[in-house]
CSV table of C-alpha atoms and ligand atoms in Angstrom, one decimal:
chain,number,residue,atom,x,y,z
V,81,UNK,CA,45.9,-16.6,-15.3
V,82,UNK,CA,48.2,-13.1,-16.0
V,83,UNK,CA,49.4,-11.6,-13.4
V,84,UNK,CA,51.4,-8.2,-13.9
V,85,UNK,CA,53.7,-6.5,-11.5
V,86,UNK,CA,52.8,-2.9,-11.5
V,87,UNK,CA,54.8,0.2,-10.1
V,88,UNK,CA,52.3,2.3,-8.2
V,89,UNK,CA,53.9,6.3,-7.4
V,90,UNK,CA,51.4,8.1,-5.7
V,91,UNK,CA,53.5,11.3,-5.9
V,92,UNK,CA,52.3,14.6,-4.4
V,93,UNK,CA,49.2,16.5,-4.0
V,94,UNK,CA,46.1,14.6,-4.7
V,95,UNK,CA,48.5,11.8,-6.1
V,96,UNK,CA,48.0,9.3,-3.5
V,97,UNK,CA,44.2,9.5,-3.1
V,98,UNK,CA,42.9,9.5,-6.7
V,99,UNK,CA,45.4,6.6,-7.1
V,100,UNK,CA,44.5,5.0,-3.9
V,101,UNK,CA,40.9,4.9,-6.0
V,102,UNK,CA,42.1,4.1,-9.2
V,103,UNK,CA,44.0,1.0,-7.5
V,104,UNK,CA,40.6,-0.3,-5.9
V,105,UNK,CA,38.9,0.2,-9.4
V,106,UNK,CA,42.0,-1.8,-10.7
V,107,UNK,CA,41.5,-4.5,-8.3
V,108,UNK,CA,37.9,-5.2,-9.0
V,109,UNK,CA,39.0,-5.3,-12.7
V,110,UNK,CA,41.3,-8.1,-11.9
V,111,UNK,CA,38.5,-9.5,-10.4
V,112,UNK,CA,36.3,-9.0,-13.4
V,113,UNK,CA,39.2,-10.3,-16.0
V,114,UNK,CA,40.6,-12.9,-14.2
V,115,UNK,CA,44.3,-11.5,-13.9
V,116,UNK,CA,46.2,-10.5,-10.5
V,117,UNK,CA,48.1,-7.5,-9.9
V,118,UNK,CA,51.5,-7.2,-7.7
V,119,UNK,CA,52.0,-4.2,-6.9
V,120,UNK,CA,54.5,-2.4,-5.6
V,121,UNK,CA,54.3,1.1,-3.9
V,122,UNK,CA,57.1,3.5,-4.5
V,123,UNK,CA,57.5,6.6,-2.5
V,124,UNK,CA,59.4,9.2,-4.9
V,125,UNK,CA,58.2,12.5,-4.6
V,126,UNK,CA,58.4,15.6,-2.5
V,127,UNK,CA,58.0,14.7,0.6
V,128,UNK,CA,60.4,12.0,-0.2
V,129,UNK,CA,63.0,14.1,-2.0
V,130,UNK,CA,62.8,16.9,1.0
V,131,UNK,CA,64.1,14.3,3.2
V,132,UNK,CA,66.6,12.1,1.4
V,133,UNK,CA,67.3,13.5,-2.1
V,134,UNK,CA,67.3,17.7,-1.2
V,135,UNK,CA,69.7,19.3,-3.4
V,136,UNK,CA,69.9,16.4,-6.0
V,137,UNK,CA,68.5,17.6,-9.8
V,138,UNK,CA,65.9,14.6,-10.1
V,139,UNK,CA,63.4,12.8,-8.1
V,140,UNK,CA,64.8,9.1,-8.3
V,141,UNK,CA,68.3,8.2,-9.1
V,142,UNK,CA,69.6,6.3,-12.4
V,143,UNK,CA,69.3,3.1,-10.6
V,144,UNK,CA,65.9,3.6,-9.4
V,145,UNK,CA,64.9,4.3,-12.5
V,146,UNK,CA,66.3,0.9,-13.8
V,147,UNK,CA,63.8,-0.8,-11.3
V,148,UNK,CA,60.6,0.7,-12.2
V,149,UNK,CA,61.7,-0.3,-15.9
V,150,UNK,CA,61.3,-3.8,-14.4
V,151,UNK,CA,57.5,-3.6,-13.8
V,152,UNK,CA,54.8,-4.2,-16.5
V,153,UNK,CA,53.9,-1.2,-16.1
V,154,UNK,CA,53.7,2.2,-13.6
V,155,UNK,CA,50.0,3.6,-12.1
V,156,UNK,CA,51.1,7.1,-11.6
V,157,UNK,CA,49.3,9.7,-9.2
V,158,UNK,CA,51.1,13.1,-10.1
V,159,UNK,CA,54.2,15.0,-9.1
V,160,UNK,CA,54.1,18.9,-8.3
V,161,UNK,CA,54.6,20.3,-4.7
V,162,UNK,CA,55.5,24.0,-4.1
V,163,UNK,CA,58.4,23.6,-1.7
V,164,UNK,CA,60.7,21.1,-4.5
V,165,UNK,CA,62.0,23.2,-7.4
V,166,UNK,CA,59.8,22.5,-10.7
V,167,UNK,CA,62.7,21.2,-12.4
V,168,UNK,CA,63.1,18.4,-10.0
V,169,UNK,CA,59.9,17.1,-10.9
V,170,UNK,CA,59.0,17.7,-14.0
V,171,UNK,CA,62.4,17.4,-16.3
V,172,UNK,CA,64.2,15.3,-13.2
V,173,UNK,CA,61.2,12.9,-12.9
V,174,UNK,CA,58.4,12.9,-15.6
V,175,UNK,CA,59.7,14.2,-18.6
V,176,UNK,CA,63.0,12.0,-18.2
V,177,UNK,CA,60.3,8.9,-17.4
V,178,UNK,CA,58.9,9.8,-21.0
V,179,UNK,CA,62.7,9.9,-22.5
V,180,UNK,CA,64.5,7.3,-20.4
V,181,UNK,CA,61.9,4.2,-21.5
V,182,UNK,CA,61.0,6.0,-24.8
V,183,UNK,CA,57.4,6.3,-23.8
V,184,UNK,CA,57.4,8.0,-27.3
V,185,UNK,CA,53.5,7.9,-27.3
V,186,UNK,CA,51.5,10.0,-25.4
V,187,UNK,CA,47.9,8.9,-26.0
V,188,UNK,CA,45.2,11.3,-24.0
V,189,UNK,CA,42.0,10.4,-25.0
V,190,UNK,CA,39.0,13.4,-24.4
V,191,UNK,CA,35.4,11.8,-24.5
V,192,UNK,CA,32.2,12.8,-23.4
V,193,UNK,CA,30.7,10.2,-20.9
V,194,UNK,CA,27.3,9.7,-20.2
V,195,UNK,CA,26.3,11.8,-17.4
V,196,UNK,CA,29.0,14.4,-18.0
V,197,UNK,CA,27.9,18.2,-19.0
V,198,UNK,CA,30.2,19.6,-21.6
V,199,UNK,CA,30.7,23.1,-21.7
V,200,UNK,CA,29.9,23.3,-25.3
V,201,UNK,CA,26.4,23.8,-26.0
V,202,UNK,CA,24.0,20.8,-26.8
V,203,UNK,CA,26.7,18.2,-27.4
V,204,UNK,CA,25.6,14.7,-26.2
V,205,UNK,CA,27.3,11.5,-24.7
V,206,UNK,CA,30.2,10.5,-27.5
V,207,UNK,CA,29.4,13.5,-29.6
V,208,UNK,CA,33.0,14.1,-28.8
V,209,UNK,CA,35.1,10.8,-28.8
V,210,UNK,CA,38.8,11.9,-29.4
V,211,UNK,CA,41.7,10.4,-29.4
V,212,UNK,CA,44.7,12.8,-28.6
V,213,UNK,CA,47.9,11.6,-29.6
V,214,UNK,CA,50.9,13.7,-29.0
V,215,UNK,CA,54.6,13.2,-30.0
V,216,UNK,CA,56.4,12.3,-26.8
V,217,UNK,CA,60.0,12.7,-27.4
V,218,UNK,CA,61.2,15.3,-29.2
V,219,UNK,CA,60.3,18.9,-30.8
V,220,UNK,CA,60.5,21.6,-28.2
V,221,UNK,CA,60.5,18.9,-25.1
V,222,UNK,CA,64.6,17.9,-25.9
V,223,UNK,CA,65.6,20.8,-23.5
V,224,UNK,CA,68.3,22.0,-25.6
V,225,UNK,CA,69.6,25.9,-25.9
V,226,UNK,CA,71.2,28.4,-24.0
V,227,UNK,CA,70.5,31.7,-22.5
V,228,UNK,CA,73.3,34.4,-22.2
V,229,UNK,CA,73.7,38.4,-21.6
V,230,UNK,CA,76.3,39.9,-23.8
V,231,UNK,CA,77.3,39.8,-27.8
V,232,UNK,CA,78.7,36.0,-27.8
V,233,UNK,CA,77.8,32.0,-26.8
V,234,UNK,CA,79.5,29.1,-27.8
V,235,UNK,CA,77.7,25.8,-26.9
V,236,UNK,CA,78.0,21.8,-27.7
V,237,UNK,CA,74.8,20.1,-26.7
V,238,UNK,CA,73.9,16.5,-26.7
V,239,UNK,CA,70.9,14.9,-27.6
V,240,UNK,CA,70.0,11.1,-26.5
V,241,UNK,CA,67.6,9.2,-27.3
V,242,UNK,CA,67.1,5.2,-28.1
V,243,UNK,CA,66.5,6.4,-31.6
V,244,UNK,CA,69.8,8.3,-32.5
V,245,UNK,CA,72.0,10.6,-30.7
V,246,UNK,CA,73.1,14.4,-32.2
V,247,UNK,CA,74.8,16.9,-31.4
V,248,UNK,CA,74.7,20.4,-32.0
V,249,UNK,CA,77.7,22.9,-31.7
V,250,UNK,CA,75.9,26.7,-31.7
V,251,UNK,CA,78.0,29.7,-32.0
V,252,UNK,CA,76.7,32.7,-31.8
V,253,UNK,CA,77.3,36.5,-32.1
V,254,UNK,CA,75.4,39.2,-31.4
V,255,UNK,CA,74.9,42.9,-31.9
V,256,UNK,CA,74.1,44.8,-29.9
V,257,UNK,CA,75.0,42.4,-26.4
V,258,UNK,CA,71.9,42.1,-24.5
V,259,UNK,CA,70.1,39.3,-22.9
V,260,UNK,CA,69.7,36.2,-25.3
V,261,UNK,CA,68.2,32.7,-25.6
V,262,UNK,CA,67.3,30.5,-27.7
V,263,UNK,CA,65.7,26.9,-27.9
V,264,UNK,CA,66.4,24.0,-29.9
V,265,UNK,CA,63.0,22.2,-31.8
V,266,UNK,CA,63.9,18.8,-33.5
V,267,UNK,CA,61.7,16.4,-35.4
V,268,UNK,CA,63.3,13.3,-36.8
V,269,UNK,CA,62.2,10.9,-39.5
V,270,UNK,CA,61.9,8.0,-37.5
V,271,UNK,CA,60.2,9.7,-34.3
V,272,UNK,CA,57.3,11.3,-37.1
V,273,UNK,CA,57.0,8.0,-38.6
V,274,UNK,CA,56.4,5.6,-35.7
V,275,UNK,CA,54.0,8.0,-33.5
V,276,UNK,CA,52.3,8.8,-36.9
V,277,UNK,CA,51.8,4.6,-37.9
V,278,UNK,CA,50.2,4.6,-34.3
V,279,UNK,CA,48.0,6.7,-34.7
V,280,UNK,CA,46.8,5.3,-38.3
V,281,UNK,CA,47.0,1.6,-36.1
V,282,UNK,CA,44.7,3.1,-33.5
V,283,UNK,CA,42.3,4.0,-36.3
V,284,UNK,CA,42.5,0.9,-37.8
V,285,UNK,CA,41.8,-0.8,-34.7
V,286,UNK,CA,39.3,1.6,-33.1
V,287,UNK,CA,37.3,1.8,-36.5
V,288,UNK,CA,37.5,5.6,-37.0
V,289,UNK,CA,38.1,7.0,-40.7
V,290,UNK,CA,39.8,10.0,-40.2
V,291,UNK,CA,43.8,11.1,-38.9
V,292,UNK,CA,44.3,14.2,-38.1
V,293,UNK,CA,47.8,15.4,-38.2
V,294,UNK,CA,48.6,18.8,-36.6
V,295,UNK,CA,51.3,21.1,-37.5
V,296,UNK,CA,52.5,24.5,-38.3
V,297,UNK,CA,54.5,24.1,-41.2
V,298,UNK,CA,53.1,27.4,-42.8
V,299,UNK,CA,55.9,29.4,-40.2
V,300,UNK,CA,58.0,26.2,-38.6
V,301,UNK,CA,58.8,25.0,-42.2
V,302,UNK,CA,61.8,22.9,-41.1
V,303,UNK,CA,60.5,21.1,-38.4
V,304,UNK,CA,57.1,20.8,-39.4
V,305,UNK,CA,57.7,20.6,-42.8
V,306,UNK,CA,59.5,16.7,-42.4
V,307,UNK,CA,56.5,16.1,-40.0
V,308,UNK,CA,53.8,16.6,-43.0
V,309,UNK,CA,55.7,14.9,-44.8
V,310,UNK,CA,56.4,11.8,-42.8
V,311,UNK,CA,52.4,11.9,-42.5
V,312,UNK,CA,51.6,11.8,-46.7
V,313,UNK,CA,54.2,9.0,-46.3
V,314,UNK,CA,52.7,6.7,-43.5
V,315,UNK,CA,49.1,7.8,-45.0
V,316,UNK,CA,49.8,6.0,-48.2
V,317,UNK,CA,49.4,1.9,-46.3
V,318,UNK,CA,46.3,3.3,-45.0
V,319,UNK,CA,44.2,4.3,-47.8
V,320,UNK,CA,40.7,3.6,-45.7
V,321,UNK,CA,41.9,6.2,-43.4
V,322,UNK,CA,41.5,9.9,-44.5
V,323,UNK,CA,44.7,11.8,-43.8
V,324,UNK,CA,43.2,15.4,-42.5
V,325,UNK,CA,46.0,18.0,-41.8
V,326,UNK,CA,45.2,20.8,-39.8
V,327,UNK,CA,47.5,23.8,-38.9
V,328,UNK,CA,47.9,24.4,-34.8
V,329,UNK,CA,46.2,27.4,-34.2
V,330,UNK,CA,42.9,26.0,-36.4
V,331,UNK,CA,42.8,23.1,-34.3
V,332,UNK,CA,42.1,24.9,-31.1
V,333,UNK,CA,39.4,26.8,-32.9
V,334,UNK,CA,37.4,24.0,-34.6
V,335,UNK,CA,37.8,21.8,-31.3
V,336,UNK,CA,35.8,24.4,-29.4
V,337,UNK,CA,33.5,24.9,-32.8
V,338,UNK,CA,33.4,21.7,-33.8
V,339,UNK,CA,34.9,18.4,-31.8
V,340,UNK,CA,32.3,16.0,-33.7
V,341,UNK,CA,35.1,16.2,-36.4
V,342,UNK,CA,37.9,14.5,-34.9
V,343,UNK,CA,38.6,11.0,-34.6
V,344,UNK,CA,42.3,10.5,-33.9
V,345,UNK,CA,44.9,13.3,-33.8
V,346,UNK,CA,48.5,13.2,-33.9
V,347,UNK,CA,50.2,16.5,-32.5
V,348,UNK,CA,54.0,17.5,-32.2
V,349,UNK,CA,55.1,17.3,-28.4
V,350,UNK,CA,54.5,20.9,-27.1
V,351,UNK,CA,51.3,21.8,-29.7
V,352,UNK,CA,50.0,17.8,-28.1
V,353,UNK,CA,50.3,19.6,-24.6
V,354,UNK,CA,48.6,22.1,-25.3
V,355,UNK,CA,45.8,20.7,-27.1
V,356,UNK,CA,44.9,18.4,-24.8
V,357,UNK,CA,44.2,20.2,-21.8
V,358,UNK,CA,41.6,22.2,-24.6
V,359,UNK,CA,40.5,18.9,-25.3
V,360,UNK,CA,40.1,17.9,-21.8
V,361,UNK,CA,38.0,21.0,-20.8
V,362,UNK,CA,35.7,20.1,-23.5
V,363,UNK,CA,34.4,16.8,-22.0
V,364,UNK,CA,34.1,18.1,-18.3
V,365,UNK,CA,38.0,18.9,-17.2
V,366,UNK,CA,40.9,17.9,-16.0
V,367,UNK,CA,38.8,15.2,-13.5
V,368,UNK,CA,38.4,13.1,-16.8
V,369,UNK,CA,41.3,12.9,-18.7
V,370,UNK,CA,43.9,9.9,-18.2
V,371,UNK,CA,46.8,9.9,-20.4
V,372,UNK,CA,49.4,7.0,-21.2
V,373,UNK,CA,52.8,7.5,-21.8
V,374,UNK,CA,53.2,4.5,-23.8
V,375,UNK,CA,56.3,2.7,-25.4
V,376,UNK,CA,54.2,0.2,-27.3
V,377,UNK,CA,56.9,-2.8,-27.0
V,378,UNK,CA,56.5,-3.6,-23.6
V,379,UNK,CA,59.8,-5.6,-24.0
V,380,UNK,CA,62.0,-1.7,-25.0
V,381,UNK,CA,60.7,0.2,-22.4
V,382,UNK,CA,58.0,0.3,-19.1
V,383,UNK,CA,55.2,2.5,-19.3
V,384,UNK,CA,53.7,5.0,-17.7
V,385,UNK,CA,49.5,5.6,-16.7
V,386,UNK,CA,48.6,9.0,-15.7
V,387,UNK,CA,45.9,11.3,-14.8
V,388,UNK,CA,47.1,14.5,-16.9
V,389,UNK,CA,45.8,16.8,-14.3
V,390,UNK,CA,48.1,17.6,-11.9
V,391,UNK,CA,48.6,17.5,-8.2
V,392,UNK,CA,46.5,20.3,-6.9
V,393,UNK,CA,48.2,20.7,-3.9
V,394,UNK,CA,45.4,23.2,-2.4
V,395,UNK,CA,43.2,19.8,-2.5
V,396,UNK,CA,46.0,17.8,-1.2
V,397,UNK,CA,44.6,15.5,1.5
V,398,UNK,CA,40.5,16.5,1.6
V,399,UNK,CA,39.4,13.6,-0.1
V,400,UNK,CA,37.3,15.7,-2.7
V,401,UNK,CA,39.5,15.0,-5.7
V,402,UNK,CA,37.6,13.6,-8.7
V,403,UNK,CA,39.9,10.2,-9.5
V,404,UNK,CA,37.8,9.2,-12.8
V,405,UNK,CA,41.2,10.6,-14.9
V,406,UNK,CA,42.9,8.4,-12.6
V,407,UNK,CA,40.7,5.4,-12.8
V,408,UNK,CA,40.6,5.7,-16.9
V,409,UNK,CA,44.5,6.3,-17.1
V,410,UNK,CA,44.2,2.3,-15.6
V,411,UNK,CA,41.8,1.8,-18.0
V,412,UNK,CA,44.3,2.7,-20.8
V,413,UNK,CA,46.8,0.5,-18.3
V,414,UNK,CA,44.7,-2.4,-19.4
V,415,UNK,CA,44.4,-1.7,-23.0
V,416,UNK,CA,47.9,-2.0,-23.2
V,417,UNK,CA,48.3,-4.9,-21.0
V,418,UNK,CA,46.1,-6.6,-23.6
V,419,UNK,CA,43.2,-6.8,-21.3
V,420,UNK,CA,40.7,-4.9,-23.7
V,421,UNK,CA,37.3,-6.6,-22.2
V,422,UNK,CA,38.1,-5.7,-18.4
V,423,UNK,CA,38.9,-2.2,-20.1
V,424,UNK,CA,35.7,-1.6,-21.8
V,425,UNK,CA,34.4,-2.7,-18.4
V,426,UNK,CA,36.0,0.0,-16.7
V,427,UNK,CA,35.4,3.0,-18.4
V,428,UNK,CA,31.4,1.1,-18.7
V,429,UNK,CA,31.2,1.1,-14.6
V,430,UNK,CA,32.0,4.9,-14.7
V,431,UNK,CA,29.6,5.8,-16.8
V,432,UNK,CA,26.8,3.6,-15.3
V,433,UNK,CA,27.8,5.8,-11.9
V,434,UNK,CA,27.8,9.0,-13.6
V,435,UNK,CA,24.4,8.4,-15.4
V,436,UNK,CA,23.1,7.3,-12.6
V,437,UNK,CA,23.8,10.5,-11.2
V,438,UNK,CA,23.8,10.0,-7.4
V,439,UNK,CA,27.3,10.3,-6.8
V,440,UNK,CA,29.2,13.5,-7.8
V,441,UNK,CA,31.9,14.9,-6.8
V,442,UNK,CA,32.5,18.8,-6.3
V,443,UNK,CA,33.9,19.4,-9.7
V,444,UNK,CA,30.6,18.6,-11.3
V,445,UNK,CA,28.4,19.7,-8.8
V,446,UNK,CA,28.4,17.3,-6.0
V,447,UNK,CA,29.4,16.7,-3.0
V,448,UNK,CA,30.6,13.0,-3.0
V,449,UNK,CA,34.2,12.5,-2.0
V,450,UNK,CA,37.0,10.9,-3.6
V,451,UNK,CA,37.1,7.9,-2.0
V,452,UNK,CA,32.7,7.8,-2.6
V,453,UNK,CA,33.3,7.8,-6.3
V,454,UNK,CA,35.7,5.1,-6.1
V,455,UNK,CA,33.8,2.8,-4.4
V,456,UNK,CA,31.0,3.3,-6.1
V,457,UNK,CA,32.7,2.8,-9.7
V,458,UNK,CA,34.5,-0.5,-8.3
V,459,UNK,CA,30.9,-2.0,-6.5
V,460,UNK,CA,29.5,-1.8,-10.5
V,461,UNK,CA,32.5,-3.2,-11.9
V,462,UNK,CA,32.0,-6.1,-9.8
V,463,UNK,CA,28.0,-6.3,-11.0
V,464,UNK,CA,29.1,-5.6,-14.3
V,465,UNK,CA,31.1,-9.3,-14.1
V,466,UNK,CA,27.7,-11.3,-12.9
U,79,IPM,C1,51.8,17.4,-19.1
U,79,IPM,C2,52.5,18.5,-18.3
U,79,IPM,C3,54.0,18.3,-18.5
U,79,IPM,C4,54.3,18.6,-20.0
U,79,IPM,C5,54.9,19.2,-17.6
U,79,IPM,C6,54.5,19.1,-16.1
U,79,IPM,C7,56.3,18.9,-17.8
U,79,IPM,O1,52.0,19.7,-18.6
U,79,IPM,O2,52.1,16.2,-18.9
U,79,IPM,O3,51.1,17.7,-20.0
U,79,IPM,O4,54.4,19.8,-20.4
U,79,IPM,O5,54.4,17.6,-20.7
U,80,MN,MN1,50.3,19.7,-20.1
């Protein structure tokens, strides 16, 4: 029998209660698999940093960090709080998450369950079945450049990563002085090639025909152009699998026009963020899109299950929350854990509830609570096993 120690950070907002749901899903799912969790509960975020951590850039510290890379894996609620500066826990806690264990995948799935309404016209259960896969540790996310007022800047600037390191010396000079900035976008070889073979290995795996790789290498020519290329490349082991390429600004339009199209998509970091909030709102919101921030050799780096939603703070503590994105990030949780029946099982129990209609919560129209739909989705998980 497996057992897996798991990391659980409930965070901010409506972190702890959709994961406090997503946990008791989790724990009928052992049930159903046969595995056992540990789990440990870590307290890192606002309220948290307010009272130990105020002034400090990041939400843990270095060797904090080191422990959760310790755990099979971390169940995440999410981070966000008005009173602690955004930088503190976004760049100082989830963004250096993604860097720090080279969670290099970010796979956000967008489907259309049974029982959910899609704001698209007349598209039915699996109509849309998409899975998002953005770029998770470079392009415009390195946080490199500088901002200055006047004619001159002179700045070194270091890039880590488990991959390589660089660094960039910028000079420059400008007439007239003014205010200035500028931001560093880089896209490596071996970053392009190994999110790219993912997503053709997810394909393979999942059955689906089609990649589509998502770009703008029509303006971003540098940048974008090694990404196409990288992506003819990596196409050429996989000739059952069309290679589809489709420039940034397209995408958004045919994913509202016409999502029946895409199968698996592979997106640069910040064009990956942005389509998959789009392709989020398409299969109900926000309330149903997990994400993983995934380093696929579980022996390199920890990681990191996520509803991609947010912490809502103005929901923070009402027990109305939808946790389904929470409960399907675990899903993914168990994909990568290996447990793929107890997965299927999962994401099976949510759509039995939300077919059968009688619980809802207020984002689709009900008025269940948070901690209704999470019962409700674990009770059919457990009759699911019999
Ligand atoms: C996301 C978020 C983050 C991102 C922010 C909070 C840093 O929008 O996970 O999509 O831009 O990646
Ligand atoms: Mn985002």
């Amino acid at each position: 029998m497996s057992t897996y120690s798991i990391a659980l950070i409930g965070g901010d907002g409506i972190g702890p209660e959709i994961l406090r749901e997503g946990k008791k899903v989790m724990d009928a799912a052992a049930e159903v698999a046969g595995i056992t969790w540990q789990w440990k509960e870590y307290p890192y975020g606002a309220e948290h940093w307010l009272k130990y951590r105020k002034g400090e850039p990041t939400l843990m510290r270095e060797e904090e960090m080191a422990e959760l890379g310790k755990h099979d894996a971390i169940y995440f609620g999410s981070v966000g709080d008005p009173r602690v500066p955004e930088s503190v826990e976004q760049a100082g806690a989830l963004l250096w998450m993604r860097f720090y264990f080279d969670q290099y995948i970010n796979l956000r799935p967008a489907k259309l369950l049974r029982g959910v309404e899609s704001p698209l016209k007349g598209k039915k259960p699996h109509d849309i079945n998409i899975y998002m896969i953005r770029e998770n540790s470079e392009d415009f996310y390195i946080g490199l450049g500088a901002r200055f007022t006047g004619n001159k800047s002179s700045e070194t600037m270091e890039l880590k990563r488990k991959l390589y390191k660089a660094r960039f010396k910028v000079d420059v000079d400008v007439e007239p002085a003014g205010d200035f900035a500028y931001q560093i976008g880089v896209v490596t070889e071996k970053a392009s090639e190994r999110v790219l073979r993912y997503g053709f290995e997810l394909a393979k795996k999942k059955k689906m025909t089609r990649v589509t790789v998502v770009h703008k290498a029509n303006v971003l020519t540098k940048v974008y152009g090694l990404w196409i290329e990288k992506a003819e490349q990596v196409a050429k082991d996989y000739p059952g699998i069309g290679l589809d390429f489709a420039i940034a600004d397209a995408t958004t339009m045919w994913l509202v026009r016409r999502p029946e199209h895409f199968q698996v998509i592979v997106a640069p970091n910040l064009f990956g963020d942005i389509l998959s909030d789009l392709a989020a709102a398409t299969v109900g919101g926000l309330g149903f899109a997990p994400g993983g921030n995934i380093n696929p050799d579980r022996k390199a780096g920890v990681s990191m299950f996520e509803p991609i939603s947010g912490s809502a703070p103005k929901y923070k503590g009402l027990n109305k929350a939808n946790p389904i994105a929470q409960i399907l990030a675990g899903k993914l949780m168990l994909e990568h854990l290996g447990e793929d029946r107890a997965a299927e099982l999962v994401e099976q129990a949510t759509e039995d509830i939300l077919e059968a209609g009688k619980v809802r919560t207020f984002d689709i129209g009900g008025t269940s609570t948070c901690s209704d739909m999470g019962d409700a989705i674990a009770e059919r998980l457990l009759q699911l096993k019999r």
